[in-house]
Short mmCIF file of C-alpha atoms and ligand atoms in Angstrom, two decimals:
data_model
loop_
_atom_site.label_atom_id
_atom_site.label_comp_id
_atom_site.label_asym_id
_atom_site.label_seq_id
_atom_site.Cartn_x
_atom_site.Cartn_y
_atom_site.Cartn_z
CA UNK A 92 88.66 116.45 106.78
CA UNK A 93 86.86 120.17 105.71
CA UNK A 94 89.41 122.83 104.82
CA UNK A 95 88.03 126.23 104.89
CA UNK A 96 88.98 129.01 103.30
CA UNK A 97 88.96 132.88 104.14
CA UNK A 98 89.32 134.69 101.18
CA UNK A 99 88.56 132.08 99.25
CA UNK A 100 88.71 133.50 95.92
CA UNK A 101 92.17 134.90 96.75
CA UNK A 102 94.52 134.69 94.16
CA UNK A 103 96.68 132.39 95.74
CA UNK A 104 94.43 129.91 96.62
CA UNK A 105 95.19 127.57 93.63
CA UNK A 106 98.58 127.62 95.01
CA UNK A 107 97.26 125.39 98.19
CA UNK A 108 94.84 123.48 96.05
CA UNK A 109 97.34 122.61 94.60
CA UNK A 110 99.22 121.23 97.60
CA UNK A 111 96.29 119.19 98.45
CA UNK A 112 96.19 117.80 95.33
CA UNK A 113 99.77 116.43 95.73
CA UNK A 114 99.42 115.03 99.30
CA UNK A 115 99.45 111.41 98.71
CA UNK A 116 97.41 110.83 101.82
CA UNK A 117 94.95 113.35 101.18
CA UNK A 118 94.60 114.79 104.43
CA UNK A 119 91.84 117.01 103.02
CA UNK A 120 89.20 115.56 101.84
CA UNK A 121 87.07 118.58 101.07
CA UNK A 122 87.12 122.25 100.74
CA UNK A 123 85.10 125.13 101.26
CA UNK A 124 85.41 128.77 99.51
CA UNK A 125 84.36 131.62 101.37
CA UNK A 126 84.84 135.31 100.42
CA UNK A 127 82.92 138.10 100.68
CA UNK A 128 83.04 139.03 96.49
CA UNK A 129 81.20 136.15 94.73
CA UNK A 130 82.88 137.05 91.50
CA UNK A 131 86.15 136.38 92.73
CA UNK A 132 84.95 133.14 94.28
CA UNK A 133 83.37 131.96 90.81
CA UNK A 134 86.67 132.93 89.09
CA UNK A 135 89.20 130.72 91.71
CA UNK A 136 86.61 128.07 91.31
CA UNK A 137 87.09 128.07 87.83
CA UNK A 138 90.79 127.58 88.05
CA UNK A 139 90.39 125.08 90.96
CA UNK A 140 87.76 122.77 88.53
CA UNK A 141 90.73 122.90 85.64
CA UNK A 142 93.33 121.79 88.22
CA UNK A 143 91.67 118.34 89.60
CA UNK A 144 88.56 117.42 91.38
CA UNK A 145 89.09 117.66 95.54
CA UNK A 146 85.63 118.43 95.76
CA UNK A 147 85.16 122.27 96.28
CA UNK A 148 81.78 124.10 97.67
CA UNK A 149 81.66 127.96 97.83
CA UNK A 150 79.69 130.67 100.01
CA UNK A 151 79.58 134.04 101.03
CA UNK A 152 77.97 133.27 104.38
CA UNK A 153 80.90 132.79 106.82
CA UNK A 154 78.54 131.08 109.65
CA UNK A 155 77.96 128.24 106.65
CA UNK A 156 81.61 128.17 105.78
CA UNK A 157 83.16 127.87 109.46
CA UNK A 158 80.47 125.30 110.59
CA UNK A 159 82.14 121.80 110.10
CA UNK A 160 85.66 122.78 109.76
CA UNK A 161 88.30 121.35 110.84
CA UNK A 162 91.46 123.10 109.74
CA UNK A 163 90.38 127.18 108.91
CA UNK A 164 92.65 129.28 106.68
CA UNK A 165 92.33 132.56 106.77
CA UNK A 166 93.69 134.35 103.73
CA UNK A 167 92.11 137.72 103.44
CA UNK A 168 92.82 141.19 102.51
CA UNK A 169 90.43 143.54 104.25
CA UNK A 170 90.21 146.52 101.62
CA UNK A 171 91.28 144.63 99.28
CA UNK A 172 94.59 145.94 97.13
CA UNK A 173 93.03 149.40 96.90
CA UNK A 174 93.46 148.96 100.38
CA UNK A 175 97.11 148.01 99.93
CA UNK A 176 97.49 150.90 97.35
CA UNK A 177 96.07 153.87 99.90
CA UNK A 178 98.54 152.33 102.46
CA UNK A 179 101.67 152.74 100.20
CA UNK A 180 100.00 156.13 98.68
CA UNK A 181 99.65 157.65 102.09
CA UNK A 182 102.96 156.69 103.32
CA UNK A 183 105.34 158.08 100.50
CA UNK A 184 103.06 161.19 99.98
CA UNK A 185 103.77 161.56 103.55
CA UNK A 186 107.83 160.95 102.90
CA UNK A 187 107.26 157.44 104.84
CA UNK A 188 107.93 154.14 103.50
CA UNK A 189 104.71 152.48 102.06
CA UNK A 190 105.26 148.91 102.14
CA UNK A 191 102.21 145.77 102.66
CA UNK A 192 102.97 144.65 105.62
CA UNK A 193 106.13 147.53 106.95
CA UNK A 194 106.16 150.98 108.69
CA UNK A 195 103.35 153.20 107.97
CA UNK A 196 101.40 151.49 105.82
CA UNK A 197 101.83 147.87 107.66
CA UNK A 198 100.38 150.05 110.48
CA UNK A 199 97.18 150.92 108.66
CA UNK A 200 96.93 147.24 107.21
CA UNK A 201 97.33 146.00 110.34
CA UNK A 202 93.98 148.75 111.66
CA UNK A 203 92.14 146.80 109.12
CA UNK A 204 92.96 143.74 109.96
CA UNK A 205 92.41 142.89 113.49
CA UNK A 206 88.99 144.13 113.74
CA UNK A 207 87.97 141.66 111.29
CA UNK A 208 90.17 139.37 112.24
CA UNK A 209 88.81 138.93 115.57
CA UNK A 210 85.13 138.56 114.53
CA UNK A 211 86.39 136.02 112.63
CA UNK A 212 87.79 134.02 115.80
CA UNK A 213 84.81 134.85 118.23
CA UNK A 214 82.61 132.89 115.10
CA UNK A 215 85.24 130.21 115.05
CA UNK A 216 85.33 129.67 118.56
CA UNK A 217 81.42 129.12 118.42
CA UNK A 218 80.81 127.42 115.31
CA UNK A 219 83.59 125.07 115.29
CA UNK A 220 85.65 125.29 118.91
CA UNK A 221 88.11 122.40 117.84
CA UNK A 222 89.16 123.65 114.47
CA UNK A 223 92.71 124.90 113.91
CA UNK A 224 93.34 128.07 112.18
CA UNK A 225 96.16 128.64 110.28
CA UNK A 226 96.39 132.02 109.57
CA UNK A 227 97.99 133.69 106.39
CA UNK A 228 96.31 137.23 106.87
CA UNK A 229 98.59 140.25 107.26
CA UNK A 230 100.27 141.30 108.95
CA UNK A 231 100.27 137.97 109.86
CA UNK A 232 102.33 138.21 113.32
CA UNK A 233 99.72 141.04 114.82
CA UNK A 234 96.51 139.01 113.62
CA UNK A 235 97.65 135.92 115.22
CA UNK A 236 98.37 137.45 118.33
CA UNK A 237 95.08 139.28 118.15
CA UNK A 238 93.10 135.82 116.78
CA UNK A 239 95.14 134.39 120.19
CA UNK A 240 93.31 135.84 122.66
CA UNK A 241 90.09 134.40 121.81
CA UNK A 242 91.46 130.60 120.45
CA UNK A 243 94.60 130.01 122.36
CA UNK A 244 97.22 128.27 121.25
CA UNK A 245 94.13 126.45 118.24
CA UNK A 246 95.78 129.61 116.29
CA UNK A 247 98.78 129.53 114.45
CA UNK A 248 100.47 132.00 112.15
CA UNK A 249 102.53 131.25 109.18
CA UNK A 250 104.45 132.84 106.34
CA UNK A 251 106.59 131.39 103.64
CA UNK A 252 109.42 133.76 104.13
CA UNK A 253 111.28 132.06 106.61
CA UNK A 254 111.30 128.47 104.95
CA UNK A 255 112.61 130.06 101.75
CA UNK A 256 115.25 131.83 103.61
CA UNK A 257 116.70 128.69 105.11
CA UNK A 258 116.14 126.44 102.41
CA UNK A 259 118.34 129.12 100.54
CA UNK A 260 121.09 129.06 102.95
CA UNK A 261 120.97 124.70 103.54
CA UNK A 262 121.32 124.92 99.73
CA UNK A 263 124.34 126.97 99.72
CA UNK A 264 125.75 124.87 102.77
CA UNK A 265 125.03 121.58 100.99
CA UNK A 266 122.77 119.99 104.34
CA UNK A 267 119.62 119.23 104.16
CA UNK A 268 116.91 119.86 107.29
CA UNK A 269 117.44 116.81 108.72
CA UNK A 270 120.73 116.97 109.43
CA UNK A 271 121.20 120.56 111.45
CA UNK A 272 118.91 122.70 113.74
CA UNK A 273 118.81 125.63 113.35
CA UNK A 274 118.10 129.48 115.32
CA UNK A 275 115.95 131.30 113.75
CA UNK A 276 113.95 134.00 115.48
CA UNK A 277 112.30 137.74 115.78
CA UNK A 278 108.70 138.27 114.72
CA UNK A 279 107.17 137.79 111.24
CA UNK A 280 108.55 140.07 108.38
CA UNK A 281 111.49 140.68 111.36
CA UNK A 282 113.31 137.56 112.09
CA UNK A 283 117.64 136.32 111.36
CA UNK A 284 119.01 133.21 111.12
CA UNK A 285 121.72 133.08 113.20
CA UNK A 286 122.93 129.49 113.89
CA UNK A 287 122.82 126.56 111.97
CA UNK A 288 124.10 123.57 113.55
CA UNK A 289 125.41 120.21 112.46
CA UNK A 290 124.87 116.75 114.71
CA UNK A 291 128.18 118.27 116.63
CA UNK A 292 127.14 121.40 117.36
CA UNK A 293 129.16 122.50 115.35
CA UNK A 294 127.62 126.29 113.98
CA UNK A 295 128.18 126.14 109.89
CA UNK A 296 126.96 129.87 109.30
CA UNK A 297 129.91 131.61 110.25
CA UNK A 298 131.95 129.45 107.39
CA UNK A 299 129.22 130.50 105.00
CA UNK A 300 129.41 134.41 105.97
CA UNK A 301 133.09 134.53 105.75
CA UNK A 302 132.05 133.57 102.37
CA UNK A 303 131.36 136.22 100.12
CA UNK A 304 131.44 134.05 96.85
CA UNK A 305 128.97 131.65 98.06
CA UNK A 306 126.85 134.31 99.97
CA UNK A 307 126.69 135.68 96.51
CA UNK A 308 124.86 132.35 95.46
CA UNK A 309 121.94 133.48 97.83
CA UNK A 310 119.48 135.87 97.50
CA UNK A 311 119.92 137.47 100.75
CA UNK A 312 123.54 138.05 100.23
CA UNK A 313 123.27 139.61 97.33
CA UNK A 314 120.49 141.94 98.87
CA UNK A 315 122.45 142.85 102.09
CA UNK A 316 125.96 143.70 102.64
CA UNK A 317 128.72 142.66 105.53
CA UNK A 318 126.49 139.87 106.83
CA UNK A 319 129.54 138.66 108.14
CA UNK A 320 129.62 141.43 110.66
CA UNK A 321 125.78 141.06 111.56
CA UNK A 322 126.45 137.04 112.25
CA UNK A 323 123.40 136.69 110.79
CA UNK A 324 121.50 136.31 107.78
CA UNK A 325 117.88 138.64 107.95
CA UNK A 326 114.63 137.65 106.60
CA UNK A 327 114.45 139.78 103.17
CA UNK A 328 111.73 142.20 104.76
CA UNK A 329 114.69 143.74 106.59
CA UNK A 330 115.85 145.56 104.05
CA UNK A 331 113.88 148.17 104.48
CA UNK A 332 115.16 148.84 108.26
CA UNK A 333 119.00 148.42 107.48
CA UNK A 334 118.31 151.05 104.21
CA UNK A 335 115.61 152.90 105.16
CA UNK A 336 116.80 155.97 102.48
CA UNK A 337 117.60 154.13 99.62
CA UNK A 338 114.31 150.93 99.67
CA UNK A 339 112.17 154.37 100.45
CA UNK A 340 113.58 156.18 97.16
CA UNK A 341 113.61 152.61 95.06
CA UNK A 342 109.79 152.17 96.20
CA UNK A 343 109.43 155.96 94.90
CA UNK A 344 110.88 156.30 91.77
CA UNK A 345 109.50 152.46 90.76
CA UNK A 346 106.82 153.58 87.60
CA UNK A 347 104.30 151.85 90.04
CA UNK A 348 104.22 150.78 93.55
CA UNK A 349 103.54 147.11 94.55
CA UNK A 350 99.86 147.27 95.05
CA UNK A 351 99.24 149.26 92.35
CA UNK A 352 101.07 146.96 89.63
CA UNK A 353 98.80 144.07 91.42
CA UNK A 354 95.42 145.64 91.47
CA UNK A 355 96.14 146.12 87.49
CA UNK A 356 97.41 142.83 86.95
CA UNK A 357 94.61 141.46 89.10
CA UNK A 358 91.73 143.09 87.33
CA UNK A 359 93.22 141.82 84.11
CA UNK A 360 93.74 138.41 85.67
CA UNK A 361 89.93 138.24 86.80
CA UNK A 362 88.49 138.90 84.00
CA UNK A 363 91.06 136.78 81.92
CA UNK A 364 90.20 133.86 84.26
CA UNK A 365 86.04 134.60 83.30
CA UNK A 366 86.78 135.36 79.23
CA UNK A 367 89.69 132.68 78.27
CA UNK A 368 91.13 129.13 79.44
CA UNK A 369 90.89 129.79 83.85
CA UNK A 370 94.15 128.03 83.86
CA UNK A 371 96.51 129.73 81.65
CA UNK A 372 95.20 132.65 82.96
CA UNK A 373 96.04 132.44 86.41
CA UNK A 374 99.35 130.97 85.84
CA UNK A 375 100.23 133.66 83.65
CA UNK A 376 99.42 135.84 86.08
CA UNK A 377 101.76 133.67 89.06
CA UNK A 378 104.33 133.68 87.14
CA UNK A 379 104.37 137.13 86.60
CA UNK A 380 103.59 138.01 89.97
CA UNK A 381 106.64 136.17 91.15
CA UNK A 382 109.14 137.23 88.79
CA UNK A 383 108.53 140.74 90.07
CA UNK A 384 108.21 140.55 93.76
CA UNK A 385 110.02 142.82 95.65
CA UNK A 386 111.70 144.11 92.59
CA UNK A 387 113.00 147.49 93.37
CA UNK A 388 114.78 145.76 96.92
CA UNK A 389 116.53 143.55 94.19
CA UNK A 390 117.17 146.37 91.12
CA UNK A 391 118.69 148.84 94.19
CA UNK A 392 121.33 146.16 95.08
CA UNK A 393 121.65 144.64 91.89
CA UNK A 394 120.58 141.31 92.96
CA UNK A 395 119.25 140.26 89.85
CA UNK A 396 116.44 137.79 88.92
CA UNK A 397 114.18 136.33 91.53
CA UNK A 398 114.98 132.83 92.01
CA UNK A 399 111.62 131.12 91.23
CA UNK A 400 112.16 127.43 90.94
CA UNK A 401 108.56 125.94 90.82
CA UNK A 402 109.83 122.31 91.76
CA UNK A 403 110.63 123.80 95.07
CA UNK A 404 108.26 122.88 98.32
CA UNK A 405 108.72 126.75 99.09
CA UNK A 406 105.56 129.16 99.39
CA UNK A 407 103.12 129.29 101.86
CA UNK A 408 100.74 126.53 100.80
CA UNK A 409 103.78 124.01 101.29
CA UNK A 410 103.99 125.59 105.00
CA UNK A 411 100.29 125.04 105.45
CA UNK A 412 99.76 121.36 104.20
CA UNK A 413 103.01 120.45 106.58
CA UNK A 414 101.30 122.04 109.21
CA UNK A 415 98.10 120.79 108.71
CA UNK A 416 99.39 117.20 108.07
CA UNK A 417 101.26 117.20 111.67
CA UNK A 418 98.06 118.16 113.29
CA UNK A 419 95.70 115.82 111.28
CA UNK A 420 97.95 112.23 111.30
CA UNK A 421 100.52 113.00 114.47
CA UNK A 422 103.51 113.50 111.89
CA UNK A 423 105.79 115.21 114.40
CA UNK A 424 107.55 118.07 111.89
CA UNK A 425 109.59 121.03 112.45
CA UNK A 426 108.81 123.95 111.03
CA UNK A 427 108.87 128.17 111.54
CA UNK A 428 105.54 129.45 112.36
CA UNK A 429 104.03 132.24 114.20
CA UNK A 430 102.66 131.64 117.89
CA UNK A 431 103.02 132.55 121.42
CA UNK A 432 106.21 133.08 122.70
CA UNK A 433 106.30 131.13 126.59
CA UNK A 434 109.36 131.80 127.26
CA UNK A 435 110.60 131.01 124.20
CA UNK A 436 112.59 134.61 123.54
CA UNK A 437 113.16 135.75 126.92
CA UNK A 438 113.12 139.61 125.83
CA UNK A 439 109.50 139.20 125.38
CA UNK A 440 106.60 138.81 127.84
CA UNK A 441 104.99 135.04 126.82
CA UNK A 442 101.40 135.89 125.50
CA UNK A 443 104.02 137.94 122.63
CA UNK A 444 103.55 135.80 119.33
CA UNK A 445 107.09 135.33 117.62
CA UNK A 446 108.26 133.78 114.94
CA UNK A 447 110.32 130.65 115.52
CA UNK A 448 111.10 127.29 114.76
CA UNK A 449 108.30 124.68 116.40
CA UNK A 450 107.19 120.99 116.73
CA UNK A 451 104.09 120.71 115.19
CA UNK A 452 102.26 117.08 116.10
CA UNK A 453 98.40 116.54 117.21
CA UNK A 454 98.46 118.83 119.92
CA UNK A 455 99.69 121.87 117.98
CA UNK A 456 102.60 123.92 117.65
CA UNK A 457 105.16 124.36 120.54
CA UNK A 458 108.14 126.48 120.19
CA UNK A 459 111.67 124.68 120.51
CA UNK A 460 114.21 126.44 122.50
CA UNK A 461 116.42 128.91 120.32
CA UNK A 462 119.96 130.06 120.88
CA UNK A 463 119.19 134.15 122.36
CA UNK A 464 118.22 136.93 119.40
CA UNK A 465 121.92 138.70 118.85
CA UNK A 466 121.61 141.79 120.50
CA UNK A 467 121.40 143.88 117.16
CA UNK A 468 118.13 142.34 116.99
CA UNK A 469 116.46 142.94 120.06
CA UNK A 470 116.22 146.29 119.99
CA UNK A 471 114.05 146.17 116.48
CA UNK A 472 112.08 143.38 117.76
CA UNK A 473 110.92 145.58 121.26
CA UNK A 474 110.46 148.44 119.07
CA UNK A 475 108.03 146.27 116.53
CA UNK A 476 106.21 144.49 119.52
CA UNK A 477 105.19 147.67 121.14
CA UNK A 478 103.86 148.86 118.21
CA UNK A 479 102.12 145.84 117.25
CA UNK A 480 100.51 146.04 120.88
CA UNK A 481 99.32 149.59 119.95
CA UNK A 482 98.12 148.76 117.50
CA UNK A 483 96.04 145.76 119.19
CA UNK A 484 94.81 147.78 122.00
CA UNK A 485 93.65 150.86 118.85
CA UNK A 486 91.41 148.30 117.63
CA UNK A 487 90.22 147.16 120.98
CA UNK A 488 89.08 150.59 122.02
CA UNK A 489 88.68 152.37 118.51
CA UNK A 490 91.12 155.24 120.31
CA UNK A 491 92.64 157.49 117.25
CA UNK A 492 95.39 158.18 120.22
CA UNK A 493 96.93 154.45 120.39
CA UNK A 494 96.81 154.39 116.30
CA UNK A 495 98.72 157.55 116.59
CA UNK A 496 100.91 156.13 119.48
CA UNK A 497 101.57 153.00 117.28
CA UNK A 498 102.84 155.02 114.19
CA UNK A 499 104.85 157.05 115.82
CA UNK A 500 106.58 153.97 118.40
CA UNK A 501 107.27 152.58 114.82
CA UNK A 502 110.99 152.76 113.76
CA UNK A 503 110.18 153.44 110.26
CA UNK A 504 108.50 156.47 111.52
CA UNK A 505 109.01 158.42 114.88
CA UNK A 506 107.93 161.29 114.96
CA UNK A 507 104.77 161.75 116.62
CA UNK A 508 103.34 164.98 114.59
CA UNK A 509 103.89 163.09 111.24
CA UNK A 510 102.28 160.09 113.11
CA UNK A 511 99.18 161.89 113.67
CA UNK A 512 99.25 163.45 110.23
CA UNK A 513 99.91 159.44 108.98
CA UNK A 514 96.86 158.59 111.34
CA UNK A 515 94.22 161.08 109.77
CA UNK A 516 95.09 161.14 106.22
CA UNK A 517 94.39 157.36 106.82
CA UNK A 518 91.02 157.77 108.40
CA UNK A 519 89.88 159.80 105.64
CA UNK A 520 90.76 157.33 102.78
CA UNK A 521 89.81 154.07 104.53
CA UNK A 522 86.39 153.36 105.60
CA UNK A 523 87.26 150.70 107.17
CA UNK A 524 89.33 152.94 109.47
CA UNK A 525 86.12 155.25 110.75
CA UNK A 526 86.18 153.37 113.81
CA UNK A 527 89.07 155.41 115.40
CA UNK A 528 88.05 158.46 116.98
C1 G6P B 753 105.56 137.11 100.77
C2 G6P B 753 105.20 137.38 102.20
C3 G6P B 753 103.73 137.61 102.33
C4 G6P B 753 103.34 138.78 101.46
C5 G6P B 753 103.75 138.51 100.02
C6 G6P B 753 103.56 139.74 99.17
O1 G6P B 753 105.01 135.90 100.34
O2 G6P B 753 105.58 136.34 103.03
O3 G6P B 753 103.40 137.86 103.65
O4 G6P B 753 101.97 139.03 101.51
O5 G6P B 753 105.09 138.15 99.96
O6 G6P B 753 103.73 139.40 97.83
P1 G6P B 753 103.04 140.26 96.71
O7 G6P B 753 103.24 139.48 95.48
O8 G6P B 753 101.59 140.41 97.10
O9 G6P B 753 103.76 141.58 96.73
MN1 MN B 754 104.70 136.68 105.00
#
């Protein structure tokens, strides 16, 4: 079976080689590169020949790459990370957070993103109707709802946020998978766990948040306080609702924001990969990378060291081959992925695309019923949806007025003057963003 890659010569994309490489029953048999910069293409495929030999064909023409496929991943970063740089720039000048896929500058990711996004599905849908697409692009919630209207439920979103999270928390429990189910839900970058239930159904969570010495084991308790109280334990990307003040002041005093310390380490990684041994290189780089993400979140609670334990099936490349090997050999799993809601969180209409747990088998991913969102959450996750659908219909009609309406329905932002002010300064850094008027 053809993989194909968007944003092929991404800099995770060794990552799911890698994956492939492992699957004993190679359910890939063959992978395409595609990416708009051929340098970058030539670089990853340098890195893939040193890993093993999955045969790998590259192109810039995404007609030639889609034709054939049968799973699609798209991985790509429209603007690149000087994209990601002007969205964090923008933001803090502004006194906003400026955060990838968060607030302000999620919001002007996100205006990037869909456009593209969608041509990408309309070409899918005619060059090769029965693929799946598994979508990593960011804000990877918005783009599969957006990718949804054109291929159904053929689209699914994933992240490897959530499966870290629990795996964390199973650890510190001392269960495996198998042996509970479990609630988690919201929408990506949003989402709690909230139950976690034996055979019995009997809940073990509360035992574990009465628990501050083992919630101390985790990262998320060392990164939020009185989870006890909340009943819940939030995907990491909360942090920067619960502390709005302090994550925005950590992001601004850091000698460097996020996309700025990667579009550095990137253009020294590149041309590392070209000059020296691919290999070395890029893990250098990896292991760099994730040693420091989300480092001023961790330095402002004094959670310490990221936990980075590369014997772990964590990351989003071990969420993606599970997901493609369901849907390729009928391996019923359960897993937390991005797709349409039906029903599935009643405090959202069902085209909505959460983020919950599913059973993945041949005919795709269908969301399992979850216990209801606490009611903390709910409020977040209407506020996020209705921005995410402003956001949708902005790049439908290329109206400057829904971008502004989307900033400022935003909880991270508000007010609707500084949203318009967020809106233009925008515009006139990003091309990509002309099409708002
Ligand atoms: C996690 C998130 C991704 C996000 C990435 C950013 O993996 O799930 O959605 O893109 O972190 O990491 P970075 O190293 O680029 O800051
Ligand atoms: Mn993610």
């Amino acid at each position: 079976m053809r993989l194909t890659i968007l944003g092929g010569g991404g800099f995770r994309v060794p990552l799911v080689y890698k994956a492939l490489l492992a699957d004993p029953e190679r359910t890939v048999s063959e992978v395409v590169l595609h990416d708009v910069d051929p340098a970058r293409l030539d670089a990853i495929r340098r890195v893939l020949a040193a890993l093993g030999s999955l045969p790998v064909r590259a192109t810039t023409d995404l007609r030639e790459a889609l034709t054939g496929a049968a799973f699609v991943f798209s991985a790509i970063r429209v603007g690149g990370l000087r994209g990601r740089v002007v969205d964090e720039r923008v933001a803090l000048a502004a006194g906003v957070l400026g955060q990838e896929t968060v607030g302000a500058g999620g919001i002007a990711y996100g205006l990037r993103s869909v456009p593209e996004s969608l041509r990408i599905a309309a070409l899918t849908a005619e060059v090769a109707p029965d693929a799946w697409l598994i979508n990593f692009t960011n804000p990877a919630g918005l783009v599969t709802e957006a990718m949804s209207g054109l291929l159904g439920d053929r689209v699914i979103g994933i992240c490897d946020s959530p499966t870290g999270l629990i795996d964390r928390v199973l650890r510190a429990l001392g269960v495996t998978a198998g042996e509970v189910r479990v609630d988690y839900a919201g929408l990506n970058h949003l989402g709690w766990l909230y139950g976690v239930h034996d055979k019995t159904g009997r809940d073990l969570l509360p035992g574990l948040l009465a628990d501050e010495k083992r919630l101390q084991t985790i990262e998320e308790g060392r990164l939020f306080d009185n989870l006890r109280e909340l009943g819940a334990v939030p995907n990491e990307y909360l942090h920067y609702y619960y502390d709005p003040a302090g994550t925005l002041d950590a992001v601004r005093s850091a000698r460097q924001t996020r996309g700025a310390f990667l579009l550095d380490q990137q253009l020294r990684c590149y041309h590392e990969i070209a000059a020296r041994e691919p290999l070395e290189a890029w893990l250098d780089a990896w292991r760099e990378r994730e040693a420091t993400y989300m480092a001023e979140n961790r330095s402002l609670t004094g959670a310490d060291e990221r936990e980075h334990d590369e014997s772990r099936p964590a990351g989003y490349e071990g969420v993606a081959l599970a997901v493609m090997r369901a849907l390729a050999r009928d391996e019923p799993a359960t897993l937390i992925l991005d797709v349409r809601n039906w029903g599935t969180l009643p405090v959202l209409d069902d085209d909505a695309v959460v983020e919950v747990p599913c059973r993945v088998d041949a005919r795709g991913a269908v969301p399992l019923p979850v216990g209801p969102l606490p009611e903390h959450a709910v409020g977040l996750v209407r506020a996020v949806k209705a921005t995410d659908r402003l956001i949708l219909s902005a790049a439908a009609t290329g109206s400057r007025e829904a971008a502004v309406r989307a900033m400022a329905t935003h909880p991270l932002v508000g007010d609707p003057a500084l949203a318009a002010r967020l809106v233009d300064a925008y515009r006139a850094e990003l091309p990509e963003l002309a099409y708002l008027a």
